[in-house]
PDB file of C-alpha atoms in Angstrom:
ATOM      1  CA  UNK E   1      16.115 -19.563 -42.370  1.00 62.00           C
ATOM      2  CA  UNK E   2      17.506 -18.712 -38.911  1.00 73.00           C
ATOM      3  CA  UNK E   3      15.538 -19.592 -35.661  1.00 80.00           C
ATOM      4  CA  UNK E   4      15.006 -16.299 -33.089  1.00 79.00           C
ATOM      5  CA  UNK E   5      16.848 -16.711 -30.247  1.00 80.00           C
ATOM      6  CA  UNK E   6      16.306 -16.509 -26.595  1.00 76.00           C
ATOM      7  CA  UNK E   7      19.758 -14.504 -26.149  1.00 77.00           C
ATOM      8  CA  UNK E   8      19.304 -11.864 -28.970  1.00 82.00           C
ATOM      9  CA  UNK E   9      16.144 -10.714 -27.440  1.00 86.00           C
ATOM     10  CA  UNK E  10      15.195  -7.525 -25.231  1.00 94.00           C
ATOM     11  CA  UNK E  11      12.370  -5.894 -23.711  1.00 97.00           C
ATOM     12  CA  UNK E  12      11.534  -2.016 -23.833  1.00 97.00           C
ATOM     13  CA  UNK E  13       8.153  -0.387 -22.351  1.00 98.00           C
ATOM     14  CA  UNK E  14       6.340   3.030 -22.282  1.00 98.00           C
ATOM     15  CA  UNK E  15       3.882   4.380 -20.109  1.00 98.00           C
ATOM     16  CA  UNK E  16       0.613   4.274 -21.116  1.00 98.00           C
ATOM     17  CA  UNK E  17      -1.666   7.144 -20.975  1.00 97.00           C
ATOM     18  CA  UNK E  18      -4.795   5.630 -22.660  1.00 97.00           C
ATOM     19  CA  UNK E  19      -5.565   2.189 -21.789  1.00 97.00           C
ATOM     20  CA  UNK E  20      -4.643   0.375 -24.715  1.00 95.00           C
ATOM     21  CA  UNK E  21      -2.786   3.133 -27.021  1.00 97.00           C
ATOM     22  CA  UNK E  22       0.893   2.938 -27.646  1.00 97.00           C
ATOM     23  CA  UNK E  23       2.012   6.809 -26.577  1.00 97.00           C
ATOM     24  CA  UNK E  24       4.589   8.338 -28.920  1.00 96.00           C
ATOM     25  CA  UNK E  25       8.289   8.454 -27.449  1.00 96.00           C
ATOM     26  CA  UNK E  26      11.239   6.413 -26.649  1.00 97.00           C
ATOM     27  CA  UNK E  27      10.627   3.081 -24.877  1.00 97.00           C
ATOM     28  CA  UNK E  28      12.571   2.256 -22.001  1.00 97.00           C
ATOM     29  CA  UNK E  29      15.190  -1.005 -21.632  1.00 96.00           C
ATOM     30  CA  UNK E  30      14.013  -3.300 -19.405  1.00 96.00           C
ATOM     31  CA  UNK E  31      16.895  -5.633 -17.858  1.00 96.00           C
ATOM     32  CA  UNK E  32      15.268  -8.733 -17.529  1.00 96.00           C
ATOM     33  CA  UNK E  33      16.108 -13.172 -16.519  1.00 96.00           C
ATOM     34  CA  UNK E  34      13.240 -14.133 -18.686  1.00 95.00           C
ATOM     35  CA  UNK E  35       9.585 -14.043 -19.766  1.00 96.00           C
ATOM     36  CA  UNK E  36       6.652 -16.017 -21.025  1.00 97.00           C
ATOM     37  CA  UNK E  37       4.354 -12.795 -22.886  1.00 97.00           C
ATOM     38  CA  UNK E  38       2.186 -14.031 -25.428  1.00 97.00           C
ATOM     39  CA  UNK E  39      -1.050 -13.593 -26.918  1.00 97.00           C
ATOM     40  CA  UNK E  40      -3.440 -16.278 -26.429  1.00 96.00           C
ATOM     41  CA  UNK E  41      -7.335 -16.138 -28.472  1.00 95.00           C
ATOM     42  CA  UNK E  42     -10.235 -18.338 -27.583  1.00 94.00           C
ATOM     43  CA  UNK E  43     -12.056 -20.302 -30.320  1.00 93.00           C
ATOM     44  CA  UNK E  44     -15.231 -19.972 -31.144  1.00 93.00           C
ATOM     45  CA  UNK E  45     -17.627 -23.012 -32.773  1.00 91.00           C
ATOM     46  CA  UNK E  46     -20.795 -23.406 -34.613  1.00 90.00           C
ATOM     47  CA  UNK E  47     -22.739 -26.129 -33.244  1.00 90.00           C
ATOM     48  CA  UNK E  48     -24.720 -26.866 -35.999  1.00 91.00           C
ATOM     49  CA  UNK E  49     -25.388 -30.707 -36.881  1.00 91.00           C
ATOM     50  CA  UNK E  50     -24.287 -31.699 -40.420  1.00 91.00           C
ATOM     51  CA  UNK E  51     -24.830 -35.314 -42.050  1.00 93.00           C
ATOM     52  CA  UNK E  52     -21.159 -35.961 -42.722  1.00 92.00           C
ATOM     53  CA  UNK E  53     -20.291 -34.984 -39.519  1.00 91.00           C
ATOM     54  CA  UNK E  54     -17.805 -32.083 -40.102  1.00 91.00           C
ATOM     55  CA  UNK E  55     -18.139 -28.698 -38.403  1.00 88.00           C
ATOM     56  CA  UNK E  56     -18.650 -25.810 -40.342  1.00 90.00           C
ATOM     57  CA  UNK E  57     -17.789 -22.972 -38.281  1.00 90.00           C
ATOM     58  CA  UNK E  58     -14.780 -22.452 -36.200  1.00 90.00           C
ATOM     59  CA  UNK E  59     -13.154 -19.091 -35.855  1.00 92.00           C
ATOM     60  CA  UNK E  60     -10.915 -17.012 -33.450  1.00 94.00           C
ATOM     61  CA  UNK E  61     -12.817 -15.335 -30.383  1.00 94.00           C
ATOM     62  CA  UNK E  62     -11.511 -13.598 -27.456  1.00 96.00           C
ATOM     63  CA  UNK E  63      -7.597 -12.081 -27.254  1.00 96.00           C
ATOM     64  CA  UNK E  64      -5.796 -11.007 -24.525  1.00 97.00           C
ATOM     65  CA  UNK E  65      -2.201 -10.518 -23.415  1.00 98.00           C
ATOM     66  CA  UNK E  66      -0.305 -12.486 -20.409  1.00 98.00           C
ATOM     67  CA  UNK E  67       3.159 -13.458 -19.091  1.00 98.00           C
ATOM     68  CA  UNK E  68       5.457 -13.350 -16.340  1.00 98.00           C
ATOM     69  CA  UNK E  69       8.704 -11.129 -16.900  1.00 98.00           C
ATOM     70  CA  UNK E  70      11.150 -12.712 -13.920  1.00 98.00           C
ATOM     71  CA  UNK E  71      14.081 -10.051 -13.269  1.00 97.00           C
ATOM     72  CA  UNK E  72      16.834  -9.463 -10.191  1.00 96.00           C
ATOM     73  CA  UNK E  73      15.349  -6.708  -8.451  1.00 94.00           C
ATOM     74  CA  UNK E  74      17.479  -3.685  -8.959  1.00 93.00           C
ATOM     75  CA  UNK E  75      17.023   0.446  -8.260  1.00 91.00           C
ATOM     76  CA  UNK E  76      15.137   2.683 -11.193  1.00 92.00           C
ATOM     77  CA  UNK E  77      14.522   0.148 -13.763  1.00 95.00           C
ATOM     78  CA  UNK E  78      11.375  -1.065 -12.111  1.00 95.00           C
ATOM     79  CA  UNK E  79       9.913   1.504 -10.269  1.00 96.00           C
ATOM     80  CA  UNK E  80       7.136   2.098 -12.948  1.00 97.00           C
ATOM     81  CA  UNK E  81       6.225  -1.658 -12.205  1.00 98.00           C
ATOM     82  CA  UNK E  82       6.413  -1.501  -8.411  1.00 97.00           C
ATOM     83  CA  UNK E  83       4.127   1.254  -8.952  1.00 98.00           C
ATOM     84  CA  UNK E  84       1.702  -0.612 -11.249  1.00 98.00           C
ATOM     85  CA  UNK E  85       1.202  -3.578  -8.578  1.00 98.00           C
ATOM     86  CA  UNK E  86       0.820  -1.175  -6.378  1.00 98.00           C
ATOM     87  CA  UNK E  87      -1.548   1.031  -7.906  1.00 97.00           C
ATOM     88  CA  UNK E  88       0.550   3.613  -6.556  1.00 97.00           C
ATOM     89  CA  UNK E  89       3.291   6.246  -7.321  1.00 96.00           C
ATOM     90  CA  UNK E  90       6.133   6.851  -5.031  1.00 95.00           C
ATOM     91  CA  UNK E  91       6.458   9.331  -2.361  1.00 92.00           C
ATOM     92  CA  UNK E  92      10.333  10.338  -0.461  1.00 88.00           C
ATOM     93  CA  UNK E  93      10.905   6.559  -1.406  1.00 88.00           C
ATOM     94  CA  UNK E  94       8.127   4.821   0.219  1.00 91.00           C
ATOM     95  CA  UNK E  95       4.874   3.083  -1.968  1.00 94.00           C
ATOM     96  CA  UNK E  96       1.737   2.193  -0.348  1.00 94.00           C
ATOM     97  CA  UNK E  97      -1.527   0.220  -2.190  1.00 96.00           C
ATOM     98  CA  UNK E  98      -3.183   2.593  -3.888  1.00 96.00           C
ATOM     99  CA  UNK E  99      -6.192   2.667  -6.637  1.00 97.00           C
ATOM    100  CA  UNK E 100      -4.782   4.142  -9.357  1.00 97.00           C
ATOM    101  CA  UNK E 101      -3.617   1.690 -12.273  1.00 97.00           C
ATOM    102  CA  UNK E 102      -0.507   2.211 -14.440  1.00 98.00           C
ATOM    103  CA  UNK E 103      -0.620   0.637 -17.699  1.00 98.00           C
ATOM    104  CA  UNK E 104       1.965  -0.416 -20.559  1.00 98.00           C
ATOM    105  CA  UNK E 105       2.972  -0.800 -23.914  1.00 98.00           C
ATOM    106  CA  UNK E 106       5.685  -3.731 -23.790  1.00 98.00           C
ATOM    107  CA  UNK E 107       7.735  -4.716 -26.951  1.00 98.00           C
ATOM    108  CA  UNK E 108       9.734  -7.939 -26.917  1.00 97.00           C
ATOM    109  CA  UNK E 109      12.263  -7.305 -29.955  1.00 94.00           C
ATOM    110  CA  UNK E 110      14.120 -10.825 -31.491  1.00 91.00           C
ATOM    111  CA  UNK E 111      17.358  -8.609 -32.571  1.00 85.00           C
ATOM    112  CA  UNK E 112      18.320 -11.737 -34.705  1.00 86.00           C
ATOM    113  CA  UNK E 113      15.257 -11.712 -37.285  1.00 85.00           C
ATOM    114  CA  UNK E 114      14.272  -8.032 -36.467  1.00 86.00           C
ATOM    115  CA  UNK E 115      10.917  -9.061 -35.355  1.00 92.00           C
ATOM    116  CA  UNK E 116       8.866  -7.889 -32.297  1.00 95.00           C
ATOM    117  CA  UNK E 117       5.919  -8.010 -30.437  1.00 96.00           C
ATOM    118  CA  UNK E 118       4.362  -5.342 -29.200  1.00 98.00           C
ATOM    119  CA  UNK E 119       1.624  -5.900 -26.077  1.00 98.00           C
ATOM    120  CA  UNK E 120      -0.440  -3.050 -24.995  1.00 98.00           C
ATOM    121  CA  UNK E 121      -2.902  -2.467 -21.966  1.00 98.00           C
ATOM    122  CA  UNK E 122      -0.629  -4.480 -20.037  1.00 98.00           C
ATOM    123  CA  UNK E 123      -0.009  -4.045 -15.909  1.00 98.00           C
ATOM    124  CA  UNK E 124       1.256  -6.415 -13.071  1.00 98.00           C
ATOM    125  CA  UNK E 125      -1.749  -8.448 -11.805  1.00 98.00           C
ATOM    126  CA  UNK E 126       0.507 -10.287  -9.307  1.00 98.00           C
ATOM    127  CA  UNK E 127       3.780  -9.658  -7.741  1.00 98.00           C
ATOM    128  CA  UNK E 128       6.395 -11.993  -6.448  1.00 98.00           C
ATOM    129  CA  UNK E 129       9.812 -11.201  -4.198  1.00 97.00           C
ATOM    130  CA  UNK E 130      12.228 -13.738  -3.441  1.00 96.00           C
ATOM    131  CA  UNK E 131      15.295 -13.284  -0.749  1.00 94.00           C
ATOM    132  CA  UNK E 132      17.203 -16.096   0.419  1.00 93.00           C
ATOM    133  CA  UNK E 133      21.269 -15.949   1.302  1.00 92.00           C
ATOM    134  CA  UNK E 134      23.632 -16.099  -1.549  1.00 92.00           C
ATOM    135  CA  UNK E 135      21.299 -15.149  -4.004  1.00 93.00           C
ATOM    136  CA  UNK E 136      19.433 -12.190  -5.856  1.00 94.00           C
ATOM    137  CA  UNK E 137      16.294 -10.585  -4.706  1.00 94.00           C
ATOM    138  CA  UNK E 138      14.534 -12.014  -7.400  1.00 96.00           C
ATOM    139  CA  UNK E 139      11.243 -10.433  -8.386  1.00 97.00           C
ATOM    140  CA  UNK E 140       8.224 -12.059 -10.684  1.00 98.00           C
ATOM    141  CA  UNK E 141       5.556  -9.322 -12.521  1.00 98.00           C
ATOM    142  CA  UNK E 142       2.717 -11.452 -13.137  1.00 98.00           C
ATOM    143  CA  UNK E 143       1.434  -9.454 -16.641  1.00 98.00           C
ATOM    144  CA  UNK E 144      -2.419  -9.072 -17.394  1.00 98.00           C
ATOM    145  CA  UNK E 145      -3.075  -7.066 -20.761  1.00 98.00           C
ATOM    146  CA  UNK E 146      -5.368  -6.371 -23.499  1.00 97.00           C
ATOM    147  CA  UNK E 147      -3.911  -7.155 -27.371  1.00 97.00           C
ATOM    148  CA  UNK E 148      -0.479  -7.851 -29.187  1.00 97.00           C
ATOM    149  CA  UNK E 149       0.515  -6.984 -32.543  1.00 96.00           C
ATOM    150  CA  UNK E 150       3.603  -8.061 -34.515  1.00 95.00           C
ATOM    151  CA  UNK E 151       6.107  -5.563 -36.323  1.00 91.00           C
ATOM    152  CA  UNK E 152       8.888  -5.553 -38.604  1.00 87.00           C
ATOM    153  CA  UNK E 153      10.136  -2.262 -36.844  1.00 88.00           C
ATOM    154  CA  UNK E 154      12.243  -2.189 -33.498  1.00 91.00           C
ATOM    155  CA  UNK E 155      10.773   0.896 -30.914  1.00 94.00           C
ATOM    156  CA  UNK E 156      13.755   3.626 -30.755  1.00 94.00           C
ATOM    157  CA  UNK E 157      15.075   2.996 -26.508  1.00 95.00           C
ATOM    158  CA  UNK E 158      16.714   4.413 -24.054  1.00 96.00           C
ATOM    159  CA  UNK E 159      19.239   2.365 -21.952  1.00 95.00           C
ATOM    160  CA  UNK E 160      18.639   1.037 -18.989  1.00 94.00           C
ATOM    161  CA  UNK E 161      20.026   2.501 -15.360  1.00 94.00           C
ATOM    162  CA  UNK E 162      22.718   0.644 -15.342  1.00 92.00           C
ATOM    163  CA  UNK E 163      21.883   0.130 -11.940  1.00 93.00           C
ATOM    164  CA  UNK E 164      23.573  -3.317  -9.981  1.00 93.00           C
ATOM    165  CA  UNK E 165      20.796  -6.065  -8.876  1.00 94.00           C
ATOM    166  CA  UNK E 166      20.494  -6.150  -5.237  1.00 93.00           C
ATOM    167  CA  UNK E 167      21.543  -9.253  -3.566  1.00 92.00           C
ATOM    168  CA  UNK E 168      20.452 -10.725  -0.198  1.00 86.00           C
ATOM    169  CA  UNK E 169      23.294  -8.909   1.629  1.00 86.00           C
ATOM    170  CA  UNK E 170      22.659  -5.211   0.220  1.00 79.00           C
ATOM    171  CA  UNK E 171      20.256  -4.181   2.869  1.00 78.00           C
ATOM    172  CA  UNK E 172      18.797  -4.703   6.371  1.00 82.00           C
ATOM    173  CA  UNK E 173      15.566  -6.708   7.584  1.00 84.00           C
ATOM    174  CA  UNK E 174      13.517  -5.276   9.925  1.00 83.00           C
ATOM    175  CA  UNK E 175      10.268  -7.025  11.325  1.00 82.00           C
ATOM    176  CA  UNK E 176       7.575  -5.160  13.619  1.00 80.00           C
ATOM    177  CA  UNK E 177       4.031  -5.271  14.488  1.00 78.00           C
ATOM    178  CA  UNK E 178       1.217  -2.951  12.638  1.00 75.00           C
ATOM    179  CA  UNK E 179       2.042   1.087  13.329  1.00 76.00           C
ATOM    180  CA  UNK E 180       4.813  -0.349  15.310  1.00 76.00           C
ATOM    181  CA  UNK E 181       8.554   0.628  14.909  1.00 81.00           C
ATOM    182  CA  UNK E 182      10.401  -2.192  13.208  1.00 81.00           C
ATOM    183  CA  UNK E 183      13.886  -4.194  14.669  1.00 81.00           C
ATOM    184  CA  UNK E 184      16.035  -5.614  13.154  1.00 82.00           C
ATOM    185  CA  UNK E 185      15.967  -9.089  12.368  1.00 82.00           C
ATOM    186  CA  UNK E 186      19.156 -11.327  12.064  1.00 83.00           C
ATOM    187  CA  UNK E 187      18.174 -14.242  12.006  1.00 85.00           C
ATOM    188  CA  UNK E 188      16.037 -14.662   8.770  1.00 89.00           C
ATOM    189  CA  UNK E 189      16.773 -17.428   6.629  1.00 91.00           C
ATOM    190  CA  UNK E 190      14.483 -16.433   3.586  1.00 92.00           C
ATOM    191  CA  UNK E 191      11.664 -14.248   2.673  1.00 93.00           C
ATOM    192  CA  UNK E 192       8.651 -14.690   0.001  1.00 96.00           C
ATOM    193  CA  UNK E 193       5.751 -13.069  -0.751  1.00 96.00           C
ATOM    194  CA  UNK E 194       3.193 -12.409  -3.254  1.00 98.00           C
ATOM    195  CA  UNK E 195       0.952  -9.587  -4.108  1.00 98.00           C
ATOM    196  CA  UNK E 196      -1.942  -9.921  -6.132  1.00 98.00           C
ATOM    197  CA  UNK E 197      -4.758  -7.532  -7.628  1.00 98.00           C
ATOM    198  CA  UNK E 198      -6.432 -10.079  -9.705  1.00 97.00           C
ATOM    199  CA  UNK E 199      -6.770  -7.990 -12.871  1.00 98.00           C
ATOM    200  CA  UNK E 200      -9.057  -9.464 -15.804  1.00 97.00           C
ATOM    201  CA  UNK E 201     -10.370  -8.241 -19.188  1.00 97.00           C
ATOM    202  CA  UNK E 202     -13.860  -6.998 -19.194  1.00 96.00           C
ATOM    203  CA  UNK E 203     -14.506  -8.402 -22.614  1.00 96.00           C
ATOM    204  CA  UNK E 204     -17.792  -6.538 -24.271  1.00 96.00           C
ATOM    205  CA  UNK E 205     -20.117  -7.223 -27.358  1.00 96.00           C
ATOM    206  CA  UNK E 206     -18.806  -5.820 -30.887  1.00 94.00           C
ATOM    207  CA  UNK E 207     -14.499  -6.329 -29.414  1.00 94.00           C
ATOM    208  CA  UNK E 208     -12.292  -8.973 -29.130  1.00 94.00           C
ATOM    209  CA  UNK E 209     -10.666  -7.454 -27.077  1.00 96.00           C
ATOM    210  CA  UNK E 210     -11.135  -5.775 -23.566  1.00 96.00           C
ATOM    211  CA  UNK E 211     -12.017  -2.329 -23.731  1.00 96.00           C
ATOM    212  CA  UNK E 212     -10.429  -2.148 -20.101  1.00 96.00           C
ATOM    213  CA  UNK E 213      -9.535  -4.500 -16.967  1.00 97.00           C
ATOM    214  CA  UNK E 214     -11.346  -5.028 -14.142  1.00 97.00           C
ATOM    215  CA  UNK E 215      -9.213  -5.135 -10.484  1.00 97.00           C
ATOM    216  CA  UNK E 216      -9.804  -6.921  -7.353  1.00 96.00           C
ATOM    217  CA  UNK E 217      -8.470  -6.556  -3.713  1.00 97.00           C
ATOM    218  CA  UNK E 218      -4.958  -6.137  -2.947  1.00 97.00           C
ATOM    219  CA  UNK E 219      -4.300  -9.050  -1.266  1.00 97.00           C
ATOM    220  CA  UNK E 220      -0.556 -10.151   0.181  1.00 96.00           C
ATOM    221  CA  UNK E 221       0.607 -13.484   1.574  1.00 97.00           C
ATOM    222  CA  UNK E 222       4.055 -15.266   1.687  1.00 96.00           C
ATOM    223  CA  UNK E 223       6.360 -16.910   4.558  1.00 96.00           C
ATOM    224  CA  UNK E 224       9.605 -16.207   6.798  1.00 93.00           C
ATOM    225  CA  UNK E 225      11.819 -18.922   7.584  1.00 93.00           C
ATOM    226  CA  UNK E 226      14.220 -18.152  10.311  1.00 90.00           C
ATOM    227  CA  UNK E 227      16.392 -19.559  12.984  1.00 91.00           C
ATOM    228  CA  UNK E 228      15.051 -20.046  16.364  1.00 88.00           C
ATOM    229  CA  UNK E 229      16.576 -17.763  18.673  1.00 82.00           C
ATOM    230  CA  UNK E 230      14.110 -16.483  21.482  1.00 81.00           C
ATOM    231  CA  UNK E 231      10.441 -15.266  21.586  1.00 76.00           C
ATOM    232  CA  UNK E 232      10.470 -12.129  20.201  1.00 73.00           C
ATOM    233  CA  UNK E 233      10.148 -13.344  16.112  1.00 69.00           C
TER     234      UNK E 233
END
């Protein structure tokens, strides 16, 4: 019996509009490096003493969903994830933090044994961007969700943008302080930063699985690295 592999996978996703519900409708391609989604369940013991010194009670406890999905940065096919670490939707281009949360159904398809995984509730707890000369902007979505299930049945999609990955020479860099207007910057040698929202399941009596996430602060942090040229970096 053939082994799935990496290359004759794919991810799709759909916009959730109840936490936790798969909506009906076409899932979208997701271009993507790679991932690590997967389901992981806590265990649950019985403590009880017994003569012969084997445990009687062990069974599965808590589930929930997590992963990284690591992609080149690219337009269209990630705005609905810019907008979920954000918390945000887009407005004449620009996204600020926000407080609403944007959640998804995810399905990771092995084409090869026509097997997939579908992971709901799930939204980008933490958000990584990577530029550095001759390279991609790399981007890594940190994924917090609530359950996966496995199916037999591959969700109908639509194709991706087709849209090219931006590299580190597609745009300009401009650097400025609070409310200030922004300069260009020539002489950056790399850029990373992180954004994180510290999402967590707010696991309940009677489920075992969250009914919804909780969400922290929006909190950013990184580092420049950059030639030194004068005092105005």
């Amino acid at each position: 019996m053939a082994f799935a592999q990496g290359s004759r996978s794919s991810l799709s996703f759909i916009v959730e509009s109840t936490f936790g519900t798969t909506p009906a409708g076409n899932f979208q391609n997701l271009p993507f490096s790679t991932h690590s989604l997967n389901l992981t369940k806590d265990r649950v013991a019985g403590t009880d003493i017994q003569s012969d010194r084997m445990p009687r009670v062990d069974r599965h406890g808590n589930r929930q969903a997590a992963g990284d999905i690591v992609a080149d940065l690219r337009d269209a096919d990630y705005d609905a994830f810019l907008e979920s670490a954000m918390l945000s939707t887009f407005s004449t281009n620009v996204l600020k933090v926000g407080t609403a949360p944007k959640f998804f159904s995810i399905e990771d398809y092995a084409a090869d044994i026509d097997q997939a995984r579908l992971f709901t509730g799930m939204t980008v707890s933490t958000m990584g961007i990577s530029l550095a000369p001759n390279q991609m902007v790399t981007a890594t979505y940190g994924m917090v969700g609530k359950d996966m299930t496995i199916s037999a049945t591959e969700k109908t999609q639509d194709a991706a943008s087709g849209a090219a990955p931006f590299d580190a020479y597609s745009g300009t860099l401009a650097i400025g302080d609070v409310d200030g207007t922004p300069s260009t910057a020539a002489i950056v040698t790399g850029m990373d930063f992180t954004l994180t929202n510290s999402f967590a399941p707010t696991f309940v009596i009677g489920s075992d699985s969250a009914p919804q996430l909780e969400v922290g602060r929006a909190e950013v942090e990184g580092t420049i690295s950059a030639y030194f040229e004068d005092a105005t970096l």
